[in-house]
């Protein structure tokens, strides 16, 4: 796109074809497969740096649907046959500003806005299955405070609405077919000077 010396530079817009009676066209962004040696090319989606103000937003959003469900957003890693599987990493922004906090990571399930029997969506965290060894762990840990306290860990259900009861909290270990089931340990850390 074109350079802007006193105003914004030109923008690039990729848009598939419209259809008046069926589906609109798809857009595929893909690097070619690797040759006999080497790896396939990477695909990077990144906004530019800013010298005065915030850097640009990167938004991935599906469209609104009428007569059907909104489209899914899928982030997945391909299968490999050597070494560990690939990671999915989501990291909020760091700040060097005084009296400012690092960015938040917010995961919110969908709102069930129907008139009758319309519940909210679930948030499901499932660790990886181990075929011949132990399954993966789920670790939830608060942030380390280098000069002060570490972050709190708060686990609570929402208040009940105009009718009904608030949600319960269930903490249990799984069943075991050969040996003892898993323990549940609740403990506080060691204190020095307190």
PDB file of C-alpha atoms in Angstrom:
ATOM      1  CA  UNK A   1       0.000   0.000   0.000  1.00  0.00           C
ATOM      2  CA  UNK A   2       0.998   3.620  -0.410  1.00  0.00           C
ATOM      3  CA  UNK A   3       3.169   5.699   1.933  1.00  0.00           C
ATOM      4  CA  UNK A   4       1.512   8.594   3.776  1.00  0.00           C
ATOM      5  CA  UNK A   5       3.953  11.375   4.683  1.00  0.00           C
ATOM      6  CA  UNK A   6       1.502  13.650   6.546  1.00  0.00           C
ATOM      7  CA  UNK A   7      -1.447  11.314   7.145  1.00  0.00           C
ATOM      8  CA  UNK A   8      -2.186   7.593   7.341  1.00  0.00           C
ATOM      9  CA  UNK A   9      -0.712   5.205   4.819  1.00  0.00           C
ATOM     10  CA  UNK A  10      -2.938   3.248   2.476  1.00  0.00           C
ATOM     11  CA  UNK A  11      -4.722   0.140   3.676  1.00  0.00           C
ATOM     12  CA  UNK A  12      -4.878  -3.349   2.194  1.00  0.00           C
ATOM     13  CA  UNK A  13      -8.238  -5.065   2.040  1.00  0.00           C
ATOM     14  CA  UNK A  14      -8.715  -8.702   1.093  1.00  0.00           C
ATOM     15  CA  UNK A  15     -12.313  -9.597   0.401  1.00  0.00           C
ATOM     16  CA  UNK A  16     -13.787 -12.709  -1.191  1.00  0.00           C
ATOM     17  CA  UNK A  17     -16.624 -12.666  -3.657  1.00  0.00           C
ATOM     18  CA  UNK A  18     -20.189 -11.981  -2.626  1.00  0.00           C
ATOM     19  CA  UNK A  19     -23.091 -14.267  -3.523  1.00  0.00           C
ATOM     20  CA  UNK A  20     -26.694 -13.130  -3.771  1.00  0.00           C
ATOM     21  CA  UNK A  21     -28.191 -16.609  -3.267  1.00  0.00           C
ATOM     22  CA  UNK A  22     -25.607 -18.958  -1.653  1.00  0.00           C
ATOM     23  CA  UNK A  23     -22.362 -18.704   0.342  1.00  0.00           C
ATOM     24  CA  UNK A  24     -19.739 -16.030  -0.124  1.00  0.00           C
ATOM     25  CA  UNK A  25     -16.278 -17.118  -1.192  1.00  0.00           C
ATOM     26  CA  UNK A  26     -13.551 -18.269   1.186  1.00  0.00           C
ATOM     27  CA  UNK A  27     -10.130 -16.681   1.726  1.00  0.00           C
ATOM     28  CA  UNK A  28      -7.142 -18.988   2.231  1.00  0.00           C
ATOM     29  CA  UNK A  29      -3.790 -17.770   3.564  1.00  0.00           C
ATOM     30  CA  UNK A  30      -1.316 -20.640   3.435  1.00  0.00           C
ATOM     31  CA  UNK A  31       2.395 -21.133   2.890  1.00  0.00           C
ATOM     32  CA  UNK A  32       3.428 -24.007   0.582  1.00  0.00           C
ATOM     33  CA  UNK A  33       4.550 -27.364   1.928  1.00  0.00           C
ATOM     34  CA  UNK A  34       8.272 -27.783   2.587  1.00  0.00           C
ATOM     35  CA  UNK A  35      10.478 -29.637   0.142  1.00  0.00           C
ATOM     36  CA  UNK A  36      12.612 -32.710   0.799  1.00  0.00           C
ATOM     37  CA  UNK A  37      14.472 -30.892   3.577  1.00  0.00           C
ATOM     38  CA  UNK A  38      13.523 -27.861   5.649  1.00  0.00           C
ATOM     39  CA  UNK A  39      10.339 -26.625   7.239  1.00  0.00           C
ATOM     40  CA  UNK A  40       7.282 -24.976   5.779  1.00  0.00           C
ATOM     41  CA  UNK A  41       7.181 -21.192   5.889  1.00  0.00           C
ATOM     42  CA  UNK A  42       5.642 -19.421   8.851  1.00  0.00           C
ATOM     43  CA  UNK A  43       2.610 -17.165   8.714  1.00  0.00           C
ATOM     44  CA  UNK A  44       2.715 -14.037  10.863  1.00  0.00           C
ATOM     45  CA  UNK A  45      -0.174 -11.692  11.575  1.00  0.00           C
ATOM     46  CA  UNK A  46       1.154  -8.640  13.353  1.00  0.00           C
ATOM     47  CA  UNK A  47       0.362  -4.976  13.758  1.00  0.00           C
ATOM     48  CA  UNK A  48       3.129  -2.389  13.506  1.00  0.00           C
ATOM     49  CA  UNK A  49       4.910  -0.561  16.294  1.00  0.00           C
ATOM     50  CA  UNK A  50       3.783   2.917  17.352  1.00  0.00           C
ATOM     51  CA  UNK A  51       6.073   5.790  18.383  1.00  0.00           C
ATOM     52  CA  UNK A  52       3.243   7.971  19.731  1.00  0.00           C
ATOM     53  CA  UNK A  53       0.187   6.106  21.011  1.00  0.00           C
ATOM     54  CA  UNK A  54      -1.012   2.512  21.072  1.00  0.00           C
ATOM     55  CA  UNK A  55      -0.026  -0.035  18.457  1.00  0.00           C
ATOM     56  CA  UNK A  56      -2.701  -1.415  16.154  1.00  0.00           C
ATOM     57  CA  UNK A  57      -5.367  -3.910  17.138  1.00  0.00           C
ATOM     58  CA  UNK A  58      -5.415  -7.463  15.792  1.00  0.00           C
ATOM     59  CA  UNK A  59      -8.999  -8.758  15.736  1.00  0.00           C
ATOM     60  CA  UNK A  60     -10.236 -12.187  14.633  1.00  0.00           C
ATOM     61  CA  UNK A  61     -14.031 -12.179  14.577  1.00  0.00           C
ATOM     62  CA  UNK A  62     -16.687 -14.243  12.830  1.00  0.00           C
ATOM     63  CA  UNK A  63     -19.811 -12.636  11.441  1.00  0.00           C
ATOM     64  CA  UNK A  64     -23.309 -12.438  12.854  1.00  0.00           C
ATOM     65  CA  UNK A  65     -25.696 -15.199  11.735  1.00  0.00           C
ATOM     66  CA  UNK A  66     -29.444 -15.074  11.092  1.00  0.00           C
ATOM     67  CA  UNK A  67     -31.121 -18.485  10.993  1.00  0.00           C
ATOM     68  CA  UNK A  68     -28.024 -20.317  12.236  1.00  0.00           C
ATOM     69  CA  UNK A  69     -25.116 -20.227  14.696  1.00  0.00           C
ATOM     70  CA  UNK A  70     -22.247 -17.781  14.567  1.00  0.00           C
ATOM     71  CA  UNK A  71     -19.059 -19.228  13.082  1.00  0.00           C
ATOM     72  CA  UNK A  72     -16.473 -20.950  15.243  1.00  0.00           C
ATOM     73  CA  UNK A  73     -12.960 -19.655  15.877  1.00  0.00           C
ATOM     74  CA  UNK A  74     -10.505 -22.565  15.915  1.00  0.00           C
ATOM     75  CA  UNK A  75      -6.857 -22.346  16.969  1.00  0.00           C
ATOM     76  CA  UNK A  76      -5.108 -25.699  16.699  1.00  0.00           C
ATOM     77  CA  UNK A  77      -1.599 -27.120  16.283  1.00  0.00           C
ATOM     78  CA  UNK A  78      -0.775 -29.717  13.645  1.00  0.00           C
ATOM     79  CA  UNK A  79       0.240 -33.276  14.466  1.00  0.00           C
ATOM     80  CA  UNK A  80       3.925 -34.199  14.639  1.00  0.00           C
ATOM     81  CA  UNK A  81       5.678 -37.569  14.856  1.00  0.00           C
ATOM     82  CA  UNK A  82       8.940 -36.548  16.586  1.00  0.00           C
ATOM     83  CA  UNK A  83       9.352 -34.785  19.930  1.00  0.00           C
ATOM     84  CA  UNK A  84       6.709 -32.999  21.948  1.00  0.00           C
ATOM     85  CA  UNK A  85       3.598 -31.573  20.377  1.00  0.00           C
ATOM     86  CA  UNK A  86       3.510 -27.896  19.498  1.00  0.00           C
ATOM     87  CA  UNK A  87       2.390 -25.340  22.083  1.00  0.00           C
ATOM     88  CA  UNK A  88      -0.418 -22.792  22.045  1.00  0.00           C
ATOM     89  CA  UNK A  89       0.702 -19.672  23.912  1.00  0.00           C
ATOM     90  CA  UNK A  90      -1.491 -16.701  24.841  1.00  0.00           C
ATOM     91  CA  UNK A  91       0.362 -13.920  26.642  1.00  0.00           C
ATOM     92  CA  UNK A  92      -0.944 -10.482  27.634  1.00  0.00           C
ATOM     93  CA  UNK A  93       1.168  -7.385  27.189  1.00  0.00           C
ATOM     94  CA  UNK A  94       3.984  -6.161  29.402  1.00  0.00           C
ATOM     95  CA  UNK A  95       4.141  -2.519  30.431  1.00  0.00           C
ATOM     96  CA  UNK A  96       7.073  -0.439  31.654  1.00  0.00           C
ATOM     97  CA  UNK A  97       4.813   2.484  32.660  1.00  0.00           C
ATOM     98  CA  UNK A  98       4.832   3.685  36.251  1.00  0.00           C
ATOM     99  CA  UNK A  99       1.831   2.618  38.381  1.00  0.00           C
ATOM    100  CA  UNK A 100       0.470   0.544  35.498  1.00  0.00           C
ATOM    101  CA  UNK A 101      -0.481  -3.135  35.447  1.00  0.00           C
ATOM    102  CA  UNK A 102       0.301  -5.745  32.847  1.00  0.00           C
ATOM    103  CA  UNK A 103      -2.450  -6.692  30.427  1.00  0.00           C
ATOM    104  CA  UNK A 104      -5.286  -9.045  31.319  1.00  0.00           C
ATOM    105  CA  UNK A 105      -6.181 -12.369  29.714  1.00  0.00           C
ATOM    106  CA  UNK A 106      -9.964 -12.675  29.680  1.00  0.00           C
ATOM    107  CA  UNK A 107     -11.825 -15.832  28.699  1.00  0.00           C
ATOM    108  CA  UNK A 108     -15.610 -15.446  28.691  1.00  0.00           C
ATOM    109  CA  UNK A 109     -18.153 -18.019  27.574  1.00  0.00           C
ATOM    110  CA  UNK A 110     -21.085 -17.019  25.402  1.00  0.00           C
ATOM    111  CA  UNK A 111     -24.211 -15.276  26.664  1.00  0.00           C
ATOM    112  CA  UNK A 112     -27.418 -17.279  26.299  1.00  0.00           C
ATOM    113  CA  UNK A 113     -29.828 -14.466  25.422  1.00  0.00           C
ATOM    114  CA  UNK A 114     -32.853 -16.536  24.370  1.00  0.00           C
ATOM    115  CA  UNK A 115     -36.252 -15.878  25.916  1.00  0.00           C
ATOM    116  CA  UNK A 116     -36.688 -19.401  27.373  1.00  0.00           C
ATOM    117  CA  UNK A 117     -34.295 -22.040  28.770  1.00  0.00           C
ATOM    118  CA  UNK A 118     -31.221 -20.301  27.368  1.00  0.00           C
ATOM    119  CA  UNK A 119     -28.170 -20.972  29.534  1.00  0.00           C
ATOM    120  CA  UNK A 120     -24.722 -19.471  29.321  1.00  0.00           C
ATOM    121  CA  UNK A 121     -21.894 -21.314  27.619  1.00  0.00           C
ATOM    122  CA  UNK A 122     -19.349 -23.431  29.487  1.00  0.00           C
ATOM    123  CA  UNK A 123     -15.607 -22.937  29.912  1.00  0.00           C
ATOM    124  CA  UNK A 124     -13.872 -26.311  29.679  1.00  0.00           C
ATOM    125  CA  UNK A 125     -10.168 -26.781  30.460  1.00  0.00           C
ATOM    126  CA  UNK A 126      -8.918 -30.272  29.670  1.00  0.00           C
ATOM    127  CA  UNK A 127      -5.292 -31.392  29.839  1.00  0.00           C
ATOM    128  CA  UNK A 128      -3.808 -33.732  27.264  1.00  0.00           C
ATOM    129  CA  UNK A 129      -4.352 -37.473  27.321  1.00  0.00           C
ATOM    130  CA  UNK A 130      -1.311 -39.718  27.783  1.00  0.00           C
ATOM    131  CA  UNK A 131      -1.476 -42.905  25.718  1.00  0.00           C
ATOM    132  CA  UNK A 132       1.302 -44.805  27.539  1.00  0.00           C
ATOM    133  CA  UNK A 133       2.208 -42.365  30.344  1.00  0.00           C
ATOM    134  CA  UNK A 134       0.535 -39.951  32.737  1.00  0.00           C
ATOM    135  CA  UNK A 135      -1.958 -37.425  31.396  1.00  0.00           C
ATOM    136  CA  UNK A 136      -1.107 -33.749  31.410  1.00  0.00           C
ATOM    137  CA  UNK A 137      -1.530 -31.432  34.374  1.00  0.00           C
ATOM    138  CA  UNK A 138      -3.650 -28.306  34.789  1.00  0.00           C
ATOM    139  CA  UNK A 139      -1.752 -25.632  36.714  1.00  0.00           C
ATOM    140  CA  UNK A 140      -3.401 -22.433  37.905  1.00  0.00           C
ATOM    141  CA  UNK A 141      -0.940 -20.116  39.619  1.00  0.00           C
ATOM    142  CA  UNK A 142      -1.154 -16.485  40.657  1.00  0.00           C
ATOM    143  CA  UNK A 143       1.467 -13.926  39.726  1.00  0.00           C
ATOM    144  CA  UNK A 144       4.725 -13.418  41.616  1.00  0.00           C
ATOM    145  CA  UNK A 145       5.226 -10.011  43.229  1.00  0.00           C
ATOM    146  CA  UNK A 146       8.951  -9.240  43.244  1.00  0.00           C
ATOM    147  CA  UNK A 147       8.652  -6.418  45.811  1.00  0.00           C
ATOM    148  CA  UNK A 148       5.327  -7.160  47.513  1.00  0.00           C
ATOM    149  CA  UNK A 149       2.733  -9.927  47.819  1.00  0.00           C
ATOM    150  CA  UNK A 150       1.878 -12.533  45.255  1.00  0.00           C
ATOM    151  CA  UNK A 151      -1.591 -12.395  43.703  1.00  0.00           C
ATOM    152  CA  UNK A 152      -4.704 -13.794  45.346  1.00  0.00           C
ATOM    153  CA  UNK A 153      -6.501 -16.892  44.071  1.00  0.00           C
ATOM    154  CA  UNK A 154     -10.266 -16.403  44.111  1.00  0.00           C
ATOM    155  CA  UNK A 155     -12.670 -19.208  43.270  1.00  0.00           C
ATOM    156  CA  UNK A 156     -16.363 -18.462  43.589  1.00  0.00           C
ATOM    157  CA  UNK A 157     -19.666 -18.982  41.827  1.00  0.00           C
ATOM    158  CA  UNK A 158     -21.888 -16.128  40.725  1.00  0.00           C
ATOM    159  CA  UNK A 159     -24.813 -14.923  42.813  1.00  0.00           C
ATOM    160  CA  UNK A 160     -28.192 -16.471  42.060  1.00  0.00           C
ATOM    161  CA  UNK A 161     -30.721 -14.587  39.969  1.00  0.00           C
ATOM    162  CA  UNK A 162     -34.266 -13.680  40.954  1.00  0.00           C
ATOM    163  CA  UNK A 163     -35.130 -17.356  41.314  1.00  0.00           C
ATOM    164  CA  UNK A 164     -32.874 -20.341  42.019  1.00  0.00           C
ATOM    165  CA  UNK A 165     -29.748 -20.928  44.063  1.00  0.00           C
ATOM    166  CA  UNK A 166     -26.132 -19.990  43.508  1.00  0.00           C
ATOM    167  CA  UNK A 167     -23.889 -22.573  41.862  1.00  0.00           C
ATOM    168  CA  UNK A 168     -22.033 -25.189  43.872  1.00  0.00           C
ATOM    169  CA  UNK A 169     -18.280 -25.829  44.017  1.00  0.00           C
ATOM    170  CA  UNK A 170     -17.201 -29.448  43.640  1.00  0.00           C
ATOM    171  CA  UNK A 171     -13.628 -30.553  44.275  1.00  0.00           C
ATOM    172  CA  UNK A 172     -12.968 -34.261  43.786  1.00  0.00           C
ATOM    173  CA  UNK A 173     -10.319 -36.623  42.478  1.00  0.00           C
ATOM    174  CA  UNK A 174     -10.964 -39.263  39.859  1.00  0.00           C
ATOM    175  CA  UNK A 175     -11.636 -42.953  40.362  1.00  0.00           C
ATOM    176  CA  UNK A 176      -8.790 -45.497  40.189  1.00  0.00           C
ATOM    177  CA  UNK A 177      -9.065 -49.039  38.797  1.00  0.00           C
ATOM    178  CA  UNK A 178      -5.734 -50.233  40.255  1.00  0.00           C
ATOM    179  CA  UNK A 179      -4.571 -48.526  43.440  1.00  0.00           C
ATOM    180  CA  UNK A 180      -5.640 -45.532  45.480  1.00  0.00           C
ATOM    181  CA  UNK A 181      -7.484 -42.598  43.970  1.00  0.00           C
ATOM    182  CA  UNK A 182      -5.794 -39.208  43.964  1.00  0.00           C
ATOM    183  CA  UNK A 183      -5.433 -37.162  47.128  1.00  0.00           C
ATOM    184  CA  UNK A 184      -6.817 -33.654  47.686  1.00  0.00           C
ATOM    185  CA  UNK A 185      -4.309 -31.429  49.492  1.00  0.00           C
ATOM    186  CA  UNK A 186      -5.098 -27.943  50.800  1.00  0.00           C
ATOM    187  CA  UNK A 187      -2.181 -26.167  52.448  1.00  0.00           C
ATOM    188  CA  UNK A 188      -0.700 -22.716  52.998  1.00  0.00           C
ATOM    189  CA  UNK A 189       2.904 -21.740  52.400  1.00  0.00           C
ATOM    190  CA  UNK A 190       5.740 -21.403  54.898  1.00  0.00           C
ATOM    191  CA  UNK A 191       5.998 -17.988  56.589  1.00  0.00           C
ATOM    192  CA  UNK A 192       9.055 -16.089  57.764  1.00  0.00           C
ATOM    193  CA  UNK A 193       8.502 -13.200  60.187  1.00  0.00           C
ATOM    194  CA  UNK A 194       4.789 -13.797  60.461  1.00  0.00           C
TER     195      UNK A 194
END
